[in-house]
PDB file of C-alpha atoms in Angstrom:
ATOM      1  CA  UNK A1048      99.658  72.996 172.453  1.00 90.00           C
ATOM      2  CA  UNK A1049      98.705  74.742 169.435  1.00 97.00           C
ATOM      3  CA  UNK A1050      99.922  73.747 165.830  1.00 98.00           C
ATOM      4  CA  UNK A1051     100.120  75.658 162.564  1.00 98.00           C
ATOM      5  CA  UNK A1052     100.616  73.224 159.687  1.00 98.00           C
ATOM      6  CA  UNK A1053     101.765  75.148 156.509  1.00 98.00           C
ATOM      7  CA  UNK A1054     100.590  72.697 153.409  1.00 98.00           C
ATOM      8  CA  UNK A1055     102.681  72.902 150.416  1.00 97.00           C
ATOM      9  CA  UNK A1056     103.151  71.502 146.842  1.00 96.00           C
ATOM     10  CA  UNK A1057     102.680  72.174 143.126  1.00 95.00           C
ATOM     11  CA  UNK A1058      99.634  72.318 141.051  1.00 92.00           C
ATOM     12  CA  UNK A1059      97.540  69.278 141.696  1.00 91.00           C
ATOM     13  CA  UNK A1060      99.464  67.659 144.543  1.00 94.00           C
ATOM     14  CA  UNK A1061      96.246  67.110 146.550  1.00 92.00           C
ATOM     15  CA  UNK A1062      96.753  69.747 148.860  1.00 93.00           C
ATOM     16  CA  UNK A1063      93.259  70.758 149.584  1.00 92.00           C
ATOM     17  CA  UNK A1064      92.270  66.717 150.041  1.00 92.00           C
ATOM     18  CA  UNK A1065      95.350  66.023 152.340  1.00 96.00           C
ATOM     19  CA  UNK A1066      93.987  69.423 154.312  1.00 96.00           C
ATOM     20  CA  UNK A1067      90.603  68.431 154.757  1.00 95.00           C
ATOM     21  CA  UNK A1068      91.570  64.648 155.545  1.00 97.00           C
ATOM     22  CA  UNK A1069      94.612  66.248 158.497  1.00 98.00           C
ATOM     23  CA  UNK A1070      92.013  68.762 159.625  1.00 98.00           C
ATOM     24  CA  UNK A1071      89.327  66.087 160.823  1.00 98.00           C
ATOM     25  CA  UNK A1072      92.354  63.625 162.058  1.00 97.00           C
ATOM     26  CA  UNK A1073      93.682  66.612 164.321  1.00 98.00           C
ATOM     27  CA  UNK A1074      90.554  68.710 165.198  1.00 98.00           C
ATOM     28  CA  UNK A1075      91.790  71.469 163.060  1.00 98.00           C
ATOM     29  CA  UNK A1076      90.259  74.655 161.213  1.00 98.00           C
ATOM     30  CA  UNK A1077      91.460  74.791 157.681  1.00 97.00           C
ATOM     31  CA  UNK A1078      91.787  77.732 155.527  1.00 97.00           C
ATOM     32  CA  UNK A1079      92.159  76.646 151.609  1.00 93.00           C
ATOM     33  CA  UNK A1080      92.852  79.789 149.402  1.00 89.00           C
ATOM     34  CA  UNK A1081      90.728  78.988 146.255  1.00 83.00           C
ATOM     35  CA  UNK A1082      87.552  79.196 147.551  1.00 84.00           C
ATOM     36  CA  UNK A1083      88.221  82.415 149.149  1.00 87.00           C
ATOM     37  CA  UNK A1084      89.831  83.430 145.828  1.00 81.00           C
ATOM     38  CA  UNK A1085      86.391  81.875 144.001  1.00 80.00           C
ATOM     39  CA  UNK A1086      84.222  83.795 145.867  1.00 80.00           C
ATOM     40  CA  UNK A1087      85.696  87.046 146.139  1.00 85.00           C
ATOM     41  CA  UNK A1088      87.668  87.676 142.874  1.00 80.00           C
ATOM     42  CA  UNK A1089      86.882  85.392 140.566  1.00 75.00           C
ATOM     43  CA  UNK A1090      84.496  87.623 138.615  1.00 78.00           C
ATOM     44  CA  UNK A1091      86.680  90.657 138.609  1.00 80.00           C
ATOM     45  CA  UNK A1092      89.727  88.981 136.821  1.00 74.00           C
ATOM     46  CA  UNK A1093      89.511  88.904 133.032  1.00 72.00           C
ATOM     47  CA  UNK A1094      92.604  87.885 131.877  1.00 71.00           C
ATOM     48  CA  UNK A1095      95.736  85.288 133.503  1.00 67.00           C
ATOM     49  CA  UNK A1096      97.696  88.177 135.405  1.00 73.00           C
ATOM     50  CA  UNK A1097     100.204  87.001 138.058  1.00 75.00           C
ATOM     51  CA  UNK A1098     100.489  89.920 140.028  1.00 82.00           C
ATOM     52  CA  UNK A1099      97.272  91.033 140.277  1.00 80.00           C
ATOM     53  CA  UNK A1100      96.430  87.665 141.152  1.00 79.00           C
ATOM     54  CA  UNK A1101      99.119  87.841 144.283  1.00 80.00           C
ATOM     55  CA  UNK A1102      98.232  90.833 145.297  1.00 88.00           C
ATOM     56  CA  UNK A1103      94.833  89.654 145.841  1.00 87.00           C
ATOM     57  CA  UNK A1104      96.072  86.380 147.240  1.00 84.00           C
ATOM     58  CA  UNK A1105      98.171  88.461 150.074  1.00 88.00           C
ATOM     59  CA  UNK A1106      94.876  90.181 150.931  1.00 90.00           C
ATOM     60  CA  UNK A1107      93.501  86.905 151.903  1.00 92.00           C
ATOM     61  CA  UNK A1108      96.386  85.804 153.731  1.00 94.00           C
ATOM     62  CA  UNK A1109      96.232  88.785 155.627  1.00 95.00           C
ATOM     63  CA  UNK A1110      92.528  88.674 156.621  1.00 95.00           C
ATOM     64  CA  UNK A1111      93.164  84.323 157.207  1.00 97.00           C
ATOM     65  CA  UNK A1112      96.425  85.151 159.258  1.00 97.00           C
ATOM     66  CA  UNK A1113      94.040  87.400 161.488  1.00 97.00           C
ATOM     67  CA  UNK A1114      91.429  84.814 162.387  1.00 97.00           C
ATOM     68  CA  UNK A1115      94.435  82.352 162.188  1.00 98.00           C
ATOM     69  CA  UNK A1116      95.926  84.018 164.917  1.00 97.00           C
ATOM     70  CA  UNK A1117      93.087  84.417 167.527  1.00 97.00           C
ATOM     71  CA  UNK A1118      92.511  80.583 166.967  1.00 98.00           C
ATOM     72  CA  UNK A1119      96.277  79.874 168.248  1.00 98.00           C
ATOM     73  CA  UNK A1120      95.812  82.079 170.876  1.00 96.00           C
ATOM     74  CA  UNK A1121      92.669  80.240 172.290  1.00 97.00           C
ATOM     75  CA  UNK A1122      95.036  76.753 171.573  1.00 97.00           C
ATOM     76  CA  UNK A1123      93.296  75.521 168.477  1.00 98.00           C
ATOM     77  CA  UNK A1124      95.137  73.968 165.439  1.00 98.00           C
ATOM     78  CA  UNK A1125      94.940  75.709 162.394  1.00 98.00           C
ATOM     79  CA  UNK A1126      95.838  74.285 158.957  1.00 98.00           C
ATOM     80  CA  UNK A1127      96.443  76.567 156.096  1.00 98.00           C
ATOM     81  CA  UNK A1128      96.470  75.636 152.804  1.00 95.00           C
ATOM     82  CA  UNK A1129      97.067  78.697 150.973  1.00 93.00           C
ATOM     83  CA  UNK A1130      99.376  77.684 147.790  1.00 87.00           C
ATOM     84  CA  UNK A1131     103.017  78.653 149.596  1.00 93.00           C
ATOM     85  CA  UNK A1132     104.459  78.774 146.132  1.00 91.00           C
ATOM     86  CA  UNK A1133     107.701  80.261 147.317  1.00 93.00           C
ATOM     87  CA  UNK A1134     110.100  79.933 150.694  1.00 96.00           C
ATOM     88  CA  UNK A1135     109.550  83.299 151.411  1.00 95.00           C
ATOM     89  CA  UNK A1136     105.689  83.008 151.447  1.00 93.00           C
ATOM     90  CA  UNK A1137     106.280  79.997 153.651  1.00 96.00           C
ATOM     91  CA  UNK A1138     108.695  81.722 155.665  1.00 97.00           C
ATOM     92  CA  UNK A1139     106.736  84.970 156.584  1.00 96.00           C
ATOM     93  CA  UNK A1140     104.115  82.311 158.490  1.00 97.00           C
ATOM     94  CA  UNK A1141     106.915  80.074 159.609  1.00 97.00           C
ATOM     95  CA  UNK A1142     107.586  83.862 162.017  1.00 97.00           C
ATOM     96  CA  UNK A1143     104.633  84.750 162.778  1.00 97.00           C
ATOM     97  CA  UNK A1144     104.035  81.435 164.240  1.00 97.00           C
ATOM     98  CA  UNK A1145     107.666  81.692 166.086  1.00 97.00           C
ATOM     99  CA  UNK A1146     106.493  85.209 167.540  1.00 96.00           C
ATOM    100  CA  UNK A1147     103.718  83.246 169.276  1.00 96.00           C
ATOM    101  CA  UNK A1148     105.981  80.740 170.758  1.00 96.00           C
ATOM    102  CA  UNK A1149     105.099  78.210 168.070  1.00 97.00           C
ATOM    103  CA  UNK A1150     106.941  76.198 165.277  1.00 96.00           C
ATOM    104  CA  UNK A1151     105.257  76.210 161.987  1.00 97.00           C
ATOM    105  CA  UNK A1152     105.107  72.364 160.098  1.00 98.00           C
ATOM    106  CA  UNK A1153     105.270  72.328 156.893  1.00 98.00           C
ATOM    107  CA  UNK A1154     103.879  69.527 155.182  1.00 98.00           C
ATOM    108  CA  UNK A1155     105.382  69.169 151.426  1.00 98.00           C
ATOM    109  CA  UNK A1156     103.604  66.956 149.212  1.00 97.00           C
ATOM    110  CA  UNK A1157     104.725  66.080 145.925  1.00 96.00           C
ATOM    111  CA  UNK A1158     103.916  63.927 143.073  1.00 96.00           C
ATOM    112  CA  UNK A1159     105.111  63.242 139.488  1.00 95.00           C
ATOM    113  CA  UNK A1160     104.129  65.765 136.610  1.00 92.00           C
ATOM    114  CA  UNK A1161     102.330  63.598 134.942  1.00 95.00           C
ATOM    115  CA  UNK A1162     100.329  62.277 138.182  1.00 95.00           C
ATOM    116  CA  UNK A1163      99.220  65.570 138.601  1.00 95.00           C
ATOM    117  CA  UNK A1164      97.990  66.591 135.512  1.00 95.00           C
ATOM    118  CA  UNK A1165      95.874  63.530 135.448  1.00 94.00           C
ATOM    119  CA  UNK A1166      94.318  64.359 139.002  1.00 90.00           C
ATOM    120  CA  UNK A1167      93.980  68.139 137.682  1.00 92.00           C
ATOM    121  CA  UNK A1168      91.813  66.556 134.570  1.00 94.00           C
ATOM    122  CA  UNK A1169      89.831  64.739 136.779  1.00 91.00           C
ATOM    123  CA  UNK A1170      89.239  67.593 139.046  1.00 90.00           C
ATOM    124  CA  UNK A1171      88.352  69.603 136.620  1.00 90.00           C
ATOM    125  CA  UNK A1172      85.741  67.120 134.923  1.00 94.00           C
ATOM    126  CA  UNK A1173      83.981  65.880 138.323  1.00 92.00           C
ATOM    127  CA  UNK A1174      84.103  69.527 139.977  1.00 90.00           C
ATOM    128  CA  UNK A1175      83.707  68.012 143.352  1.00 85.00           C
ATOM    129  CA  UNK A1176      82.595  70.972 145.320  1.00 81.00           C
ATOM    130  CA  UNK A1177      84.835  69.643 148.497  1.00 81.00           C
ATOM    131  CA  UNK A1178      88.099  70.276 146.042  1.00 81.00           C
ATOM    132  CA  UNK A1179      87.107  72.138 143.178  1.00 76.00           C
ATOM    133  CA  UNK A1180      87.080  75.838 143.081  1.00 76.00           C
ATOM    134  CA  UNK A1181      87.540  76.665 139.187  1.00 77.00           C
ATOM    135  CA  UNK A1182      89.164  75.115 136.175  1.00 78.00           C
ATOM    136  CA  UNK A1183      92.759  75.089 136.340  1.00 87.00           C
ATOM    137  CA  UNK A1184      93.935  74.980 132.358  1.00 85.00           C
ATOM    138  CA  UNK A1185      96.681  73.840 131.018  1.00 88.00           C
ATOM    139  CA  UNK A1186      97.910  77.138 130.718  1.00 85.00           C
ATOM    140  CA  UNK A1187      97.660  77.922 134.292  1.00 84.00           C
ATOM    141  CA  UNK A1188      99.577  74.838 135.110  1.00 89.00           C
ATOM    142  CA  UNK A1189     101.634  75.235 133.041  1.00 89.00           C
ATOM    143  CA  UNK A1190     102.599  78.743 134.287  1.00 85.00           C
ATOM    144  CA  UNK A1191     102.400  78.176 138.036  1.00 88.00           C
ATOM    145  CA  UNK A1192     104.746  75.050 137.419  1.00 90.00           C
ATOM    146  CA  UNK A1193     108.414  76.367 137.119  1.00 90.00           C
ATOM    147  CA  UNK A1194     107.065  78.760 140.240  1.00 91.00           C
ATOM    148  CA  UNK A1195     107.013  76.333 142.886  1.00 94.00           C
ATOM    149  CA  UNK A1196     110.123  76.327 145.493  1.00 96.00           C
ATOM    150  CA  UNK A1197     110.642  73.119 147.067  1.00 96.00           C
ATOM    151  CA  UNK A1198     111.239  73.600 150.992  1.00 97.00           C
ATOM    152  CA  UNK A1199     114.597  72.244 151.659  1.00 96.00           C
ATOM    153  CA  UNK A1200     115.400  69.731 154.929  1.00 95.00           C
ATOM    154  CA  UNK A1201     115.813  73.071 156.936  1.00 95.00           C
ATOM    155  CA  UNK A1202     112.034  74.119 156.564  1.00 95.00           C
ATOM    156  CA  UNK A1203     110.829  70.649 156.645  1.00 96.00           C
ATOM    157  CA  UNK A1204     112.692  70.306 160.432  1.00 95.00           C
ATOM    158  CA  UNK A1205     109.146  70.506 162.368  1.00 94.00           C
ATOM    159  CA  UNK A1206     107.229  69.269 159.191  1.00 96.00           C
ATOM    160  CA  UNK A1207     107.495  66.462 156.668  1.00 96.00           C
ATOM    161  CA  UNK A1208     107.751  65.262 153.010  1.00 97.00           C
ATOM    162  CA  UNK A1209     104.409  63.033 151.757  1.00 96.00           C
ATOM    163  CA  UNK A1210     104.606  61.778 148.485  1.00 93.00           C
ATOM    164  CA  UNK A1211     100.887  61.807 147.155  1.00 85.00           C
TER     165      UNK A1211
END
């Protein structure tokens, strides 16, 4: 049977690692939103705004969820690693999934402050091209940090916690 895995965490959990590490272990395809956001809009945004960053982000969604889709239809895993910032991003998947007879996991990984800044510095110095998309400052960290909503026990039901 099929499985959509949701991956979720704060800024410089290791999401995109953990998703490229789960994809080859289950014979997924993974979508990771910074590249698409790299490649598309990085050169039209000039200054740090949120909502014309989401809006942007939701058109990617959108264009993942439909290639997303025909892949669960033909039975393939898909793994999407596409920030889920907030429950209700998390949740709109979490239905779509249910309307095709599936249950969405949602893999939560989390890590100390401090941990991640570290790994973010790192990231940002070594620009792996497997992880690294663009510099994230300390600014945008900093910003996107009091954003993140934990998933409660509820949304983790089909899913699980990894501390990274």
């Amino acid at each position: 049977m099929a499985r959509l895995i949701l991956i979720c965490g704060p800024t410089g959990v290791g999401k995109t690692t953990y998703s490229i590490s789960l994809a080859k272990e289950i014979d997924a395809i993974k979508f990771s939103i910074d590249p698409w956001m790299q490649t598309l809009f990085s050169k039209d945004m000039t200054t740090l705004d949120f909502e014309w960053m989401m809006e942007r982000v939701n058109r990617c969604s959108e264009q993942i969820w439909q290639v997303s889709d025909q892949i669960l239809a033909i039975n393939g895993n898909v793994i999407l690693d596409l920030g889920f910032t907030t429950k209700e991003q998390r949740d709109i998947f979490a239905n779509r999934a249910r309307k095709l007879g599936l249950e969405a996991e949602i893999h939560y990984l989390d890590a100390p402050t401090v941990t991640r800044k570290q790994r973010v510095e790192k990231r940002n110095k070594e620009k792996d091209p497997a992880v690294y998309a663009f510099e994230v400052t300390d600014m945008m960290f900093n910003f996107m940090e009091p954003r993140f909503e934990a998933p409660d026990e509820v949304e983790l039901k089909n899913g699980r916690r990894i501390n990274a």
